[in-house]
Coordinates of C-alpha atoms and ligand atoms in Angstrom, one line a residue:
X461 CA 20.8 -39.4 36.9
X462 CA 20.8 -36.4 34.8
X463 CA 23.3 -35.6 32.2
X464 CA 25.3 -33.3 35.5
X465 CA 25.5 -35.7 37.4
X466 CA 23.1 -35.0 39.9
X467 CA 20.2 -36.9 41.0
X468 CA 17.3 -34.7 39.1
X469 CA 15.3 -32.3 41.4
X470 CA 11.8 -31.3 42.2
X471 CA 11.5 -28.0 44.0
X472 CA 7.8 -26.9 44.0
X473 CA 7.4 -23.4 44.1
X474 CA 5.2 -22.1 46.8
X475 CA 4.2 -19.0 45.3
X476 CA 1.5 -20.8 44.4
X477 CA 0.3 -22.4 47.2
X478 CA -1.9 -21.3 49.5
X479 CA -0.7 -19.2 51.6
X480 CA -3.7 -20.0 54.8
X481 CA -2.4 -22.8 55.3
X482 CA 1.6 -23.2 54.3
X483 CA 2.3 -25.8 57.1
X484 CA -0.1 -28.9 55.1
X485 CA 0.5 -27.4 51.8
X486 CA 4.8 -28.3 52.4
X487 CA 3.6 -31.6 53.9
X488 CA 1.8 -32.3 50.9
X489 CA 4.4 -32.2 48.7
X490 CA 7.2 -33.6 50.6
X491 CA 5.2 -36.9 51.3
X492 CA 4.7 -36.6 46.7
X493 CA 8.6 -36.7 47.5
X494 CA 9.9 -32.9 46.8
X495 CA 13.4 -32.5 46.9
X496 CA 13.4 -29.3 47.9
X497 CA 11.1 -26.1 48.8
X498 CA 11.3 -23.5 46.3
X499 CA 11.0 -20.3 48.1
X500 CA 9.8 -17.0 46.2
X501 CA 10.8 -13.8 48.4
X502 CA 10.0 -10.5 46.4
X503 CA 10.9 -6.9 47.4
X504 CA 8.1 -4.9 44.7
X505 CA 11.7 -2.7 43.5
X506 CA 13.2 -5.5 41.7
X507 CA 10.5 -7.2 40.7
X508 CA 6.8 -5.5 40.8
X509 CA 5.6 -8.0 43.8
X510 CA 5.6 -8.3 46.9
X511 CA 5.5 -11.7 48.9
X512 CA 7.4 -12.9 51.6
X513 CA 11.0 -11.7 54.2
X514 CA 12.5 -13.3 57.3
X515 CA 10.0 -14.0 59.7
X516 CA 8.4 -16.4 57.4
X517 CA 11.0 -17.9 56.1
X518 CA 12.5 -18.3 60.3
X519 CA 8.7 -20.0 60.6
X520 CA 8.8 -22.2 57.3
X521 CA 12.1 -24.0 58.5
X522 CA 10.6 -25.5 62.0
X523 CA 7.9 -27.0 59.3
X524 CA 9.8 -28.1 56.6
X525 CA 11.9 -31.1 56.6
X526 CA 13.8 -31.0 52.9
X527 CA 16.3 -28.0 51.9
X528 CA 14.6 -24.6 51.7
X529 CA 16.0 -23.4 48.1
X530 CA 15.9 -19.4 49.0
X531 CA 15.4 -17.5 45.6
X532 CA 16.6 -14.0 46.0
X533 CA 14.5 -11.5 43.9
X534 CA 15.5 -8.2 45.8
X535 CA 16.8 -5.0 44.5
X536 CA 20.2 -5.3 47.4
X537 CA 21.3 -8.5 48.2
X538 CA 24.1 -7.9 49.5
X539 CA 23.0 -6.0 52.1
X540 CA 20.3 -8.6 52.2
X541 CA 21.2 -12.2 51.3
X542 CA 22.6 -12.8 54.9
X543 CA 19.3 -12.0 56.5
X544 CA 17.0 -15.4 55.3
X545 CA 21.5 -17.4 55.3
X546 CA 20.4 -16.4 59.2
X547 CA 16.7 -17.3 58.9
X548 CA 17.9 -20.9 58.2
X549 CA 17.4 -20.9 54.1
X550 CA 19.7 -23.9 53.2
X551 CA 20.7 -22.1 49.6
X552 CA 20.1 -18.7 49.2
X553 CA 20.5 -17.5 45.3
X554 CA 20.6 -13.6 44.3
X555 CA 20.5 -12.4 41.0
X556 CA 23.5 -11.3 39.1
X557 CA 21.3 -8.2 37.5
X558 CA 20.6 -6.8 41.6
X559 CA 24.1 -7.3 42.3
X560 CA 26.9 -4.8 42.1
X561 CA 29.8 -7.2 43.8
X562 CA 28.2 -10.8 42.9
X563 CA 31.5 -12.6 43.9
X564 CA 31.3 -11.5 47.4
X565 CA 28.6 -11.9 47.9
X566 CA 28.3 -15.7 47.7
X567 CA 31.1 -16.1 49.0
X568 CA 29.3 -14.0 52.4
X569 CA 26.2 -16.5 51.9
X570 CA 28.8 -20.0 52.2
X571 CA 30.3 -18.8 55.2
X572 CA 27.2 -18.2 56.6
X573 CA 26.7 -21.3 56.4
X574 CA 24.1 -21.9 53.4
X575 CA 25.1 -22.6 49.8
X576 CA 25.1 -20.2 47.3
X577 CA 23.0 -19.5 44.1
X578 CA 23.2 -17.2 41.0
X579 CA 20.8 -16.4 38.7
X580 CA 20.0 -14.8 35.7
X581 CA 16.7 -13.1 33.6
X582 CA 15.8 -14.2 30.7
X583 CA 16.9 -10.9 29.2
X584 CA 20.3 -11.6 30.2
X585 CA 22.9 -13.5 28.2
X586 CA 24.9 -16.4 29.4
X587 CA 28.0 -15.1 29.8
X588 CA 27.0 -12.8 32.6
X589 CA 27.2 -15.6 35.1
X590 CA 30.7 -17.0 34.1
X591 CA 32.9 -15.8 36.2
X592 CA 31.2 -16.5 39.2
X593 CA 30.2 -20.8 38.0
X594 CA 33.4 -22.1 40.4
X595 CA 32.0 -20.5 42.8
X596 CA 28.3 -21.4 43.7
X597 CA 26.6 -24.3 44.1
X598 CA 23.9 -24.1 42.7
X599 CA 23.0 -21.6 38.7
X600 CA 19.5 -20.6 38.2
X601 CA 18.0 -19.6 35.0
X602 CA 14.8 -18.3 35.0
X603 CA 12.4 -19.2 32.1
X604 CA 10.0 -16.1 32.6
X605 CA 10.2 -12.7 33.8
X606 CA 10.3 -13.3 37.5
X607 CA 7.5 -11.8 39.4
X608 CA 4.7 -13.7 39.1
X609 CA 3.7 -17.5 39.2
X610 CA 1.6 -19.0 36.7
X611 CA 3.5 -17.0 33.6
X612 CA 4.4 -19.1 30.2
X613 CA 7.8 -20.2 29.2
X614 CA 10.3 -18.3 27.3
X615 CA 11.4 -21.3 24.6
X616 CA 15.1 -19.3 24.3
X617 CA 15.8 -20.8 28.0
X618 CA 17.2 -24.1 26.1
X619 CA 19.3 -22.5 24.8
X620 CA 20.6 -20.2 27.4
X621 CA 20.4 -23.8 30.3
X622 CA 23.0 -26.0 27.1
X623 CA 25.3 -23.4 27.1
X624 CA 25.8 -22.7 30.9
X625 CA 26.1 -26.4 30.8
X626 CA 28.9 -26.4 28.4
X627 CA 30.9 -23.2 30.6
X628 CA 30.1 -25.7 33.4
X629 CA 32.0 -28.6 31.3
X630 CA 35.2 -26.3 29.6
X631 CA 35.7 -24.5 33.7
X632 CA 35.5 -28.2 35.0
X633 CA 33.0 -27.3 37.6
X634 CA 29.6 -28.7 38.2
X635 CA 26.5 -26.6 39.6
X636 CA 23.5 -27.6 40.1
X637 CA 21.4 -26.3 37.0
X638 CA 17.7 -25.1 37.9
X639 CA 15.5 -23.7 35.7
X640 CA 12.4 -21.3 37.3
X641 CA 9.2 -20.7 35.5
X642 CA 6.8 -22.5 33.3
X643 CA 7.4 -26.1 34.0
X644 CA 5.2 -28.5 33.2
X645 CA 4.8 -32.0 31.6
X646 CA 5.5 -30.0 28.4
X647 CA 8.6 -27.8 29.3
X648 CA 10.2 -29.8 31.6
X649 CA 11.3 -32.5 29.0
X650 CA 12.9 -29.7 27.1
X651 CA 15.5 -28.3 29.4
X652 CA 16.4 -31.8 31.3
X653 CA 17.7 -32.7 27.8
X654 CA 19.6 -29.5 27.5
X655 CA 21.7 -30.4 30.9
X656 CA 18.9 -29.0 33.4
X657 CA 19.1 -31.5 36.6
X658 CA 16.9 -29.4 38.9
X659 CA 13.2 -28.1 38.0
X660 CA 11.2 -25.4 40.2
X661 CA 7.0 -25.3 39.4
X662 CA 4.5 -23.7 40.9
X663 CA 1.6 -23.3 38.9
X664 CA 1.8 -27.1 37.7
X665 CA 1.6 -28.7 41.3
X666 CA 0.6 -26.1 43.4
X667 CA -2.4 -25.3 40.8
X668 CA -3.2 -28.9 40.2
X669 CA -6.8 -31.0 41.9
X670 CA -3.9 -33.3 42.9
X671 CA -0.7 -31.5 44.1
X672 CA 0.9 -34.7 44.6
X673 CA 0.0 -36.4 41.5
X674 CA 1.3 -33.3 39.4
X675 CA 4.9 -33.5 41.0
X676 CA 5.3 -37.1 40.5
X677 CA 3.6 -36.6 37.0
X678 CA 6.6 -34.2 36.1
X679 CA 9.0 -35.9 38.0
X680 CA 8.1 -39.2 35.4
X681 CA 8.0 -35.8 31.8
X682 CA 10.8 -34.8 33.3
X683 CA 13.1 -38.3 33.0
X684 CA 12.2 -38.7 28.9
X685 CA 13.8 -36.1 29.4
X686 CA 17.2 -38.3 30.1
X687 CA 17.1 -40.8 27.3
Ligands
LIG1120 C1 8.1 -16.6 39.6 C2 9.4 -17.2 40.4 C3 8.7 -19.0 40.4 C4 7.6 -19.0 40.1 C5 7.1 -20.5 39.5 O1 9.5 -14.9 39.7 O2 10.8 -17.4 40.8 O3 9.2 -19.7 41.5 O4 6.8 -19.5 41.6 O5 6.2 -20.1 38.9 P1 5.5 -21.1 37.6 O6 6.3 -22.8 37.9 O7 4.2 -21.0 38.7 O8 5.8 -20.7 37.1
LIG1121 ZN1 11.6 -19.0 42.3

């Protein structure tokens, strides 16, 4: 159990998977105990990369057994978040920097039947998510500047996780607290001891020779942050 009262979850990011064999790659990490499957949606505007959209999320929904954790790195989530809800996303997380009306967007996601999440870039202060904490099921702290897998973890993210955890405690709310970017066996215990309960890992899992073993190893390393 994490310090937030939630079980520790590992959400492999398929951004670093082999896109020609997505179903097999996902089955492998699900068999290895992945709790969620993290899907990175990039539109080439909010971030300098372009990945997948609603048709692929819809296709993934047919083969994925675990919840689909969809991270929207898009310019206009107020308009497009519902596409991903309709495609079958279980969690839809939007960037606070990209939304003019974040409260309205997260409520629309919930009304559509998915769990809403909010996320913030490394350069955005924790205070930016304060007002929506009571409205979301998930807060995602970006520990790299979004756009690519395999980047180095930004150390100041640890303090931000602790700050958001403290805000949640003070407000009496318990969203999951997820960290995304540069998570491996060294960084996982740092963010878990700061209050994270959900870890995204792309390169450290799919870039490993044995992704199933790497996933289990990250879970063991993360658990060390709980003591
Ligand atoms: C970055 C994405 C991440 C990315 C993480 O923009 O949001 O989910 O896949 O990859 P690693 O674990 O390789 O940093
Ligand atoms: Zn992500």
